[in-house]
Amino acid sequence: MFDVTITGGGLAGLALSIQLARAGYNVALFEKDTYPHHKVCGEYISLESWNFLEELGLPLSDWNLPIIKKLLLTTVAGQTIEQELPLGGFGISRYKIDAALADIAKAAGVQLYVGVKVTDIAFDRDHFRIETTAGVFESRVACAAYGRRSNLDIKWKRDFIRRRGPRLNNYVGVKYHVQGPFPADLIGLHLFDNGYCGISRVEDNNCCLCYMTRAKNLQLSGNSLQKMEKDILSQNPYLKEIFSNADFLFEQPLTISQISFEPRGQVEEHLLFIGDAAGMIPPLSGNGMSMALHGSKIAFGCIDAYLNGQIARYEMEQEYTDRWRRQMNRRLLAGRFFQRWFAGKRRTNLLLYSLKPFPKLVSFLISQTHGQPF
Ligand SMILES: Cc1cc2nc3c(=O)[nH]c(=O)nc-3n(C[C@H](O)[C@H](O)[C@H](O)COP(=O)(O)OP(=O)(O)OC[C@H]3O[C@@H](n4cnc5c(N)ncnc54)[C@H](O)[C@@H]3O)c2cc1C
């Protein structure tokens, strides 16, 4: 019987497991993949997470990571806004950060089950039964940190799966690592019809190029990424330049599909959901990783209070839901609002044209999707 089991070893699950193990709890974490591995992600982390990650044990200051202070926003019509970011961020690949956190978790005493997929979780008489490809486990508390969409969401028919909109309105995500003359202190956000593409530096002079587009763009391009990049993304002159001249380092891009930003529950059947599994912010606002990390800190406080007898289970669940919503709801709403505005090329041109004379307003809008250091 573990004190806590965690399904999913991304940022949310790993950060939570480290905090719990350091507080003396017996923790098991199940991750279906192995470390290190690449993930579809823009790899820009808001600076609000810097101190927290260092407290977890990541030597960020020693890694000479690019610190990103400016945003360049561009449209198909060639409109641009360049703006200081209110807080800023840093670039690091998921390949590096997830694996480094997994090493810290192991050293802290977390039982890390790598290459093990969770197939079901059930609550029965005050404890959980976790079915996995490596057998059955039990725990007093169970957390779901399995990301934006998992086999378990489908098995349990979670609300956001049932509320799915038209297939071609769903989003597809694509990521490459590239090399080229990109400034280290700038994140480029290049808009195109029904999508946007972020590019910024990570470690080792590489850049992460990651875009999201509606599935209908892919269908219009005969399901060919290359054709879509040439015919649709490259209508934006900045993207045309990047796709023509950058050195692409992966043989094949990484892709994901069926990305949904529908609201989700933070506690269901006594299970605590953390990170994207609890709610996903559109990547446009570049802040999902910090939300996942901050969510792990909130969950840790509530679980610790329950396990050491200060509060009952229902109080832990209520406290987690309340604190999560207080911290994240504003950002989620702002992120969804911007995503809607950035959907079509006419609207984005109008928006940039109207905002350009008001840098303070742009700064204020960006800050609505970000939090404070925690
Ligand atoms: C296109 C795109 C670009 C983005 N860009 C940025 C950005 O620049 N900055 C930013 O801050 N955020 C960005 N995000 C968001 C960010 O990637 C997520 O918010 C973050 O990864 C959430 O972390 P997580 O730990 O919740 O989930 P994940 O990192 O997805 O981790 C979940 C883990 O659970 C594992 N798992 C799933 N199911 C099971 C199972 N049944 N059993 C065992 N293991 C399982 C998975 O293998 C995975 O490793 C982007 C997202 C997308 C889609």
Coordinates of C-alpha atoms and ligand atoms in Angstrom, one line a residue:
M1 CA 0.0 0.0 0.0
F2 CA 1.6 3.3 -1.2
D3 CA 0.7 6.6 0.4
V4 CA 0.3 8.1 -3.0
T5 CA 0.3 6.8 -6.6
I6 CA 0.7 9.2 -9.5
T7 CA -0.2 8.3 -13.1
G8 CA 2.0 10.2 -15.6
G9 CA 5.6 11.3 -15.3
G10 CA 5.5 14.7 -17.1
L11 CA 6.2 17.9 -15.2
A12 CA 3.2 17.8 -13.0
G13 CA 3.6 14.2 -11.9
L14 CA 7.4 14.3 -11.4
A15 CA 7.3 17.6 -9.5
L16 CA 4.5 16.3 -7.2
S17 CA 6.3 13.0 -6.6
I18 CA 9.5 14.8 -5.5
Q19 CA 7.7 17.0 -3.0
L20 CA 5.9 14.1 -1.5
A21 CA 8.9 11.8 -1.3
R22 CA 10.9 14.6 0.4
A23 CA 8.2 15.0 2.9
G24 CA 8.6 11.3 3.8
Y25 CA 5.7 9.7 1.9
N26 CA 5.9 6.4 0.1
V27 CA 5.2 7.3 -3.5
A28 CA 4.9 5.3 -6.8
L29 CA 4.8 7.0 -10.2
F30 CA 3.8 5.3 -13.4
E31 CA 5.1 6.6 -16.8
K32 CA 4.2 4.8 -20.0
D33 CA 7.2 6.1 -21.9
T34 CA 10.9 6.0 -21.1
Y35 CA 13.3 8.9 -20.3
P36 CA 14.6 10.9 -22.1
H37 CA 12.0 11.5 -24.8
H38 CA 10.9 14.4 -27.0
K39 CA 7.4 15.8 -26.6
V40 CA 5.3 18.2 -28.6
C41 CA 5.7 21.4 -26.6
G42 CA 7.0 25.0 -27.4
E43 CA 9.6 24.6 -24.6
Y44 CA 9.3 28.1 -23.3
I45 CA 8.8 28.2 -19.6
S46 CA 7.6 31.3 -17.8
L47 CA 10.1 32.6 -15.3
E48 CA 7.5 32.2 -12.6
S49 CA 8.6 28.6 -12.3
W50 CA 12.4 29.3 -12.1
N51 CA 12.7 29.3 -8.3
F52 CA 10.4 26.3 -7.8
L53 CA 12.3 24.2 -10.3
E54 CA 15.6 25.1 -8.5
E55 CA 14.1 24.2 -5.2
L56 CA 13.2 20.8 -6.7
G57 CA 16.9 20.4 -7.5
L58 CA 17.3 21.4 -11.1
P59 CA 20.6 23.4 -11.5
L60 CA 19.0 25.8 -14.0
S61 CA 21.6 28.6 -13.3
D62 CA 24.4 26.2 -14.3
W63 CA 22.9 25.2 -17.6
N64 CA 23.4 28.5 -19.4
L65 CA 19.8 28.5 -20.7
P66 CA 18.5 31.2 -23.0
I67 CA 16.5 33.8 -21.0
I68 CA 13.7 35.1 -23.2
K69 CA 12.7 38.7 -22.6
K70 CA 10.9 39.8 -25.8
L71 CA 8.0 38.7 -27.9
L72 CA 7.7 39.2 -31.6
L73 CA 4.2 38.8 -32.9
T74 CA 3.7 38.6 -36.7
T75 CA 0.7 38.1 -39.1
V76 CA 0.3 36.9 -42.7
A77 CA -0.1 40.5 -43.9
G78 CA 3.3 41.3 -42.4
Q79 CA 2.0 43.2 -39.3
T80 CA 4.4 43.0 -36.4
I81 CA 4.5 43.9 -32.7
E82 CA 7.7 43.6 -30.7
Q83 CA 7.2 43.8 -27.0
E84 CA 9.1 43.3 -23.7
L85 CA 7.5 40.4 -21.9
P86 CA 6.2 41.4 -18.4
L87 CA 8.0 38.5 -16.6
G88 CA 9.8 36.6 -19.4
G89 CA 10.8 33.0 -19.6
F90 CA 13.6 30.6 -20.4
G91 CA 14.0 27.8 -23.0
I92 CA 14.7 24.2 -22.2
S93 CA 13.8 21.0 -24.1
R94 CA 11.4 18.5 -22.6
Y95 CA 14.0 15.9 -23.5
K96 CA 16.3 17.5 -20.9
I97 CA 14.0 18.7 -18.2
D98 CA 11.7 15.7 -17.9
A99 CA 14.7 13.3 -17.7
A100 CA 16.5 15.5 -15.1
L101 CA 13.4 15.6 -12.9
A102 CA 13.0 11.8 -13.2
D103 CA 16.6 11.4 -11.9
I104 CA 15.8 13.7 -9.0
A105 CA 12.6 11.8 -8.2
K106 CA 14.5 8.5 -8.1
A107 CA 17.1 9.9 -5.9
A108 CA 14.4 11.3 -3.5
G109 CA 13.0 7.7 -3.1
V110 CA 10.1 7.7 -5.5
Q111 CA 9.3 4.3 -6.9
L112 CA 9.5 5.1 -10.6
Y113 CA 7.8 2.6 -12.9
V114 CA 9.0 3.5 -16.3
G115 CA 7.5 2.0 -19.4
V116 CA 4.4 1.1 -17.4
K117 CA 0.9 2.2 -18.5
V118 CA -2.0 2.6 -16.1
T119 CA -5.1 0.9 -17.5
D120 CA -7.6 1.7 -14.7
I121 CA -7.9 3.4 -11.3
A122 CA -10.8 2.6 -8.9
F123 CA -11.7 3.9 -5.5
D124 CA -13.0 1.4 -3.0
R125 CA -13.4 1.8 0.8
D126 CA -11.0 4.6 1.4
H127 CA -8.2 3.4 -0.9
F128 CA -7.4 3.2 -4.6
R129 CA -6.7 0.2 -6.8
I130 CA -4.4 1.0 -9.7
E131 CA -4.3 -1.5 -12.6
T132 CA -1.2 -1.2 -14.7
T133 CA 0.7 -3.2 -17.4
A134 CA 3.0 -4.3 -14.5
G135 CA 0.3 -5.5 -12.1
V136 CA -2.1 -4.1 -9.6
F137 CA -1.1 -1.5 -6.9
E138 CA -2.9 0.2 -4.0
S139 CA -2.6 3.6 -2.4
R140 CA -4.4 5.9 0.0
V141 CA -4.3 8.9 -2.4
A142 CA -4.2 8.7 -6.2
C143 CA -3.3 11.5 -8.7
A144 CA -3.9 11.7 -12.4
A145 CA -1.1 13.7 -14.1
Y146 CA -1.3 12.0 -17.4
G147 CA -1.5 15.1 -19.6
R148 CA -3.9 16.5 -22.2
R149 CA -5.5 13.2 -23.3
S150 CA -5.0 9.6 -22.2
N151 CA -6.5 6.2 -22.6
L152 CA -8.1 6.7 -19.2
D153 CA -10.0 9.8 -20.3
I154 CA -11.5 7.7 -23.1
K155 CA -12.2 4.7 -20.8
W156 CA -13.9 6.9 -18.2
K157 CA -15.7 9.0 -20.9
R158 CA -14.7 12.2 -19.1
D159 CA -17.0 15.1 -19.9
F160 CA -14.5 16.9 -22.2
I161 CA -14.3 13.8 -24.4
R162 CA -18.0 13.6 -24.7
R163 CA -18.3 17.4 -25.5
R164 CA -15.9 17.1 -28.5
G165 CA -16.8 19.6 -31.3
P166 CA -16.5 19.0 -35.1
R167 CA -13.5 16.9 -35.9
L168 CA -12.0 19.4 -38.3
N169 CA -12.1 22.1 -35.6
N170 CA -9.8 20.1 -33.3
Y171 CA -6.2 21.2 -33.1
V172 CA -3.1 19.4 -34.3
G173 CA 0.4 20.1 -32.8
V174 CA 3.7 19.7 -34.7
K175 CA 7.2 20.2 -33.3
Y176 CA 10.8 20.4 -34.7
H177 CA 14.1 21.3 -33.4
V178 CA 16.0 23.6 -35.8
Q179 CA 19.1 25.7 -36.0
G180 CA 19.3 29.2 -37.5
P181 CA 20.2 32.8 -36.6
F182 CA 17.4 33.3 -34.1
P183 CA 18.0 35.8 -31.3
A184 CA 18.4 34.1 -27.9
D185 CA 16.3 36.6 -26.0
L186 CA 13.2 36.5 -28.2
I187 CA 10.2 34.3 -28.7
G188 CA 8.6 34.6 -32.1
L189 CA 4.9 33.9 -32.4
H190 CA 3.9 33.8 -36.0
L191 CA 0.2 33.7 -36.9
F192 CA -1.3 32.1 -39.9
D193 CA -4.8 31.2 -41.0
N194 CA -6.3 29.0 -38.3
G195 CA -3.0 28.5 -36.4
Y196 CA 0.1 29.9 -34.9
C197 CA 3.8 28.9 -34.7
G198 CA 6.2 29.7 -31.8
I199 CA 9.9 29.6 -32.2
S200 CA 12.5 30.2 -29.4
R201 CA 15.8 28.9 -28.2
V202 CA 16.4 26.0 -26.0
E203 CA 19.8 24.6 -24.8
D204 CA 22.8 23.8 -27.1
N205 CA 22.0 26.6 -29.6
N206 CA 18.9 24.7 -30.8
C207 CA 15.6 26.3 -31.3
C208 CA 12.2 24.7 -30.7
L209 CA 9.7 25.4 -33.6
C210 CA 6.2 24.3 -32.6
Y211 CA 2.9 25.0 -34.2
M212 CA -0.8 24.4 -33.7
T213 CA -3.3 24.4 -36.4
R214 CA -6.9 23.3 -36.9
A215 CA -7.2 19.9 -38.5
K216 CA -9.1 21.4 -41.4
N217 CA -5.8 23.0 -42.6
L218 CA -4.2 19.6 -42.8
Q219 CA -7.2 18.2 -44.7
L220 CA -7.0 21.1 -47.1
S221 CA -3.4 20.1 -47.7
G222 CA -4.2 16.5 -48.5
N223 CA -2.9 15.4 -45.0
S224 CA 0.6 16.5 -46.0
L225 CA 2.5 18.5 -43.3
Q226 CA 5.0 19.6 -45.9
K227 CA 2.3 20.9 -48.3
M228 CA 0.5 22.7 -45.4
E229 CA 3.8 24.3 -44.3
K230 CA 4.4 25.5 -47.8
D231 CA 0.9 26.6 -48.8
I232 CA -0.6 27.8 -45.5
L233 CA 2.1 28.5 -42.9
S234 CA 4.4 30.2 -45.4
Q235 CA 1.8 32.8 -46.2
N236 CA 3.3 34.5 -43.2
P237 CA 6.6 35.9 -44.6
Y238 CA 8.5 35.2 -41.3
L239 CA 7.5 31.5 -41.5
K240 CA 8.4 31.4 -45.1
E241 CA 11.9 32.5 -44.3
I242 CA 12.2 30.0 -41.4
F243 CA 10.9 27.0 -43.4
S244 CA 13.1 27.9 -46.4
N245 CA 16.4 28.5 -44.5
A246 CA 16.5 26.8 -41.1
D247 CA 18.3 23.5 -40.6
F248 CA 15.8 20.9 -39.4
L249 CA 17.3 18.5 -36.9
F250 CA 14.6 15.8 -36.6
E251 CA 14.2 13.3 -39.4
Q252 CA 10.5 13.4 -38.8
P253 CA 8.5 16.1 -36.8
L254 CA 6.7 15.0 -33.7
T255 CA 2.9 15.4 -34.0
I256 CA -0.2 15.2 -31.8
S257 CA -3.8 15.5 -32.6
Q258 CA -7.3 15.9 -31.0
I259 CA -6.1 18.7 -28.7
S260 CA -9.1 19.9 -26.7
F261 CA -9.3 23.0 -24.5
E262 CA -12.7 22.1 -23.0
P263 CA -12.9 22.6 -19.2
R264 CA -12.2 19.6 -17.1
G265 CA -12.8 18.5 -13.5
Q266 CA -10.0 18.8 -10.9
V267 CA -11.4 16.0 -8.7
E268 CA -13.4 13.1 -10.0
E269 CA -14.2 9.9 -8.2
H270 CA -11.8 11.1 -5.4
L271 CA -8.9 11.2 -7.9
L272 CA -6.9 14.4 -8.0
F273 CA -6.2 15.6 -11.5
I274 CA -3.0 17.7 -12.0
G275 CA -1.5 19.5 -14.9
D276 CA -3.1 19.3 -18.3
A277 CA -5.4 16.5 -17.1
A278 CA -7.0 19.1 -14.8
G279 CA -7.4 21.8 -17.5
M280 CA -5.4 22.8 -20.6
I281 CA -4.5 26.4 -21.5
P282 CA -4.0 27.1 -25.2
P283 CA -0.2 27.0 -25.9
L284 CA -0.5 30.5 -27.5
S285 CA -0.1 31.8 -24.0
G286 CA 3.0 29.8 -23.4
N287 CA 2.2 28.9 -19.8
G288 CA 0.9 25.3 -19.5
M289 CA 4.1 24.0 -18.0
S290 CA 4.1 26.6 -15.2
M291 CA 0.5 25.8 -14.5
A292 CA 1.3 22.1 -14.3
L293 CA 4.2 22.9 -11.8
H294 CA 2.2 25.3 -9.7
G295 CA -0.7 22.8 -9.7
S296 CA 1.7 20.2 -8.2
K297 CA 2.6 22.5 -5.4
I298 CA -1.1 23.1 -4.6
A299 CA -1.8 19.4 -4.7
F300 CA 1.2 18.7 -2.4
G301 CA -0.1 21.0 0.3
C302 CA -3.6 19.5 0.3
I303 CA -2.4 15.8 0.2
D304 CA 0.2 16.5 3.0
A305 CA -2.5 18.0 5.2
Y306 CA -4.7 14.9 4.6
L307 CA -2.1 12.3 5.0
N308 CA -0.8 13.7 8.3
G309 CA -4.4 13.8 9.7
Q310 CA -5.1 17.6 9.7
I311 CA -8.0 17.4 7.3
A312 CA -10.5 14.8 6.0
R313 CA -10.5 13.4 2.5
Y314 CA -13.5 15.5 1.4
E315 CA -11.7 18.6 2.8
M316 CA -8.6 17.8 0.8
E317 CA -10.6 17.4 -2.4
Q318 CA -12.5 20.7 -1.8
E319 CA -9.4 22.6 -0.8
Y320 CA -7.5 21.4 -3.9
T321 CA -10.4 22.3 -6.3
D322 CA -10.8 25.8 -4.7
R323 CA -7.2 26.6 -4.7
W324 CA -6.6 25.3 -8.2
R325 CA -9.5 27.3 -9.6
R326 CA -8.5 30.5 -7.8
Q327 CA -5.0 30.2 -9.2
M328 CA -5.8 29.0 -12.8
N329 CA -9.3 30.1 -13.9
R330 CA -8.4 33.6 -15.0
R331 CA -5.5 32.3 -17.1
L332 CA -7.6 29.6 -18.7
L333 CA -10.3 32.1 -19.6
A334 CA -7.8 34.6 -21.0
G335 CA -6.0 31.9 -23.0
R336 CA -9.3 30.6 -24.5
F337 CA -10.3 34.2 -25.4
F338 CA -7.0 34.9 -27.2
Q339 CA -7.1 31.6 -29.0
R340 CA -10.5 32.5 -30.4
W341 CA -9.3 35.9 -31.6
F342 CA -6.2 34.4 -33.2
A343 CA -8.3 31.9 -35.3
G344 CA -8.6 33.8 -38.6
K345 CA -6.1 35.9 -40.6
R346 CA -8.5 38.9 -41.0
R347 CA -9.2 39.1 -37.3
T348 CA -5.5 38.8 -36.3
N349 CA -4.5 41.6 -38.7
L350 CA -7.2 43.8 -37.2
L351 CA -6.2 42.9 -33.7
L352 CA -2.5 43.6 -34.2
Y353 CA -3.3 46.8 -36.1
S354 CA -5.5 48.0 -33.2
L355 CA -3.1 47.0 -30.4
K356 CA 0.2 48.2 -31.9
P357 CA -0.1 51.8 -30.6
F358 CA -0.8 50.6 -27.1
P359 CA 2.2 48.6 -25.7
K360 CA 1.0 48.9 -22.1
L361 CA -2.3 47.2 -23.1
V362 CA -0.4 44.4 -24.9
S363 CA 1.7 43.9 -21.8
F364 CA -1.4 43.8 -19.6
L365 CA -3.1 41.3 -21.9
I366 CA 0.0 39.0 -21.9
S367 CA 0.1 39.2 -18.1
Q368 CA -3.5 37.9 -17.9
T369 CA -2.3 34.4 -19.0
H370 CA 0.7 34.3 -16.6
G371 CA 1.0 33.9 -12.9
Q372 CA 3.5 35.1 -10.2
P373 CA 6.5 33.2 -8.9
F374 CA 5.3 30.6 -6.4
Ligands
LIG1 C1 1.6 22.4 -29.3 C2 1.9 22.7 -27.9 C3 2.8 23.7 -27.5 C4 3.0 24.0 -26.2 N1 3.9 24.9 -25.8 C5 4.1 25.3 -24.5 C6 5.1 26.2 -24.1 O1 5.9 26.8 -25.0 N2 5.2 26.6 -22.8 C7 4.4 26.0 -21.9 O2 4.6 26.3 -20.7 N3 3.5 25.0 -22.2 C8 3.4 24.7 -23.5 N4 2.5 23.7 -23.8 C9 1.7 23.0 -22.8 C10 2.6 22.0 -22.0 O3 3.2 21.1 -22.9 C11 1.7 21.2 -21.0 O4 0.9 22.1 -20.3 C12 2.5 20.4 -20.0 O5 3.3 19.5 -20.7 C13 1.6 19.7 -19.0 O6 2.4 18.9 -18.2 P1 1.7 17.5 -17.6 O7 2.7 17.0 -16.7 O8 0.4 17.8 -17.2 O9 1.5 16.6 -18.9 P2 2.6 15.9 -19.8 O10 3.9 16.6 -19.9 O11 1.9 15.6 -21.1 O12 2.9 14.5 -19.1 C14 1.9 13.5 -19.0 C15 2.7 12.1 -19.0 O13 1.7 11.1 -18.7 C16 2.1 10.0 -19.4 N5 0.9 9.1 -19.5 C17 -0.2 9.4 -20.2 N6 -1.1 8.4 -20.0 C18 -0.5 7.5 -19.2 C19 -1.0 6.2 -18.6 N7 -2.2 5.7 -18.9 N8 -0.1 5.5 -17.8 C20 1.1 6.1 -17.6 N9 1.6 7.2 -18.1 C21 0.8 7.9 -18.9 C22 2.6 10.5 -20.7 O14 3.5 9.6 -21.4 C23 3.3 11.8 -20.3 O15 4.7 11.6 -20.1 C24 2.2 23.3 -25.2 C25 1.3 22.3 -25.5 C26 1.1 22.0 -26.9 C27 0.1 21.0 -27.2

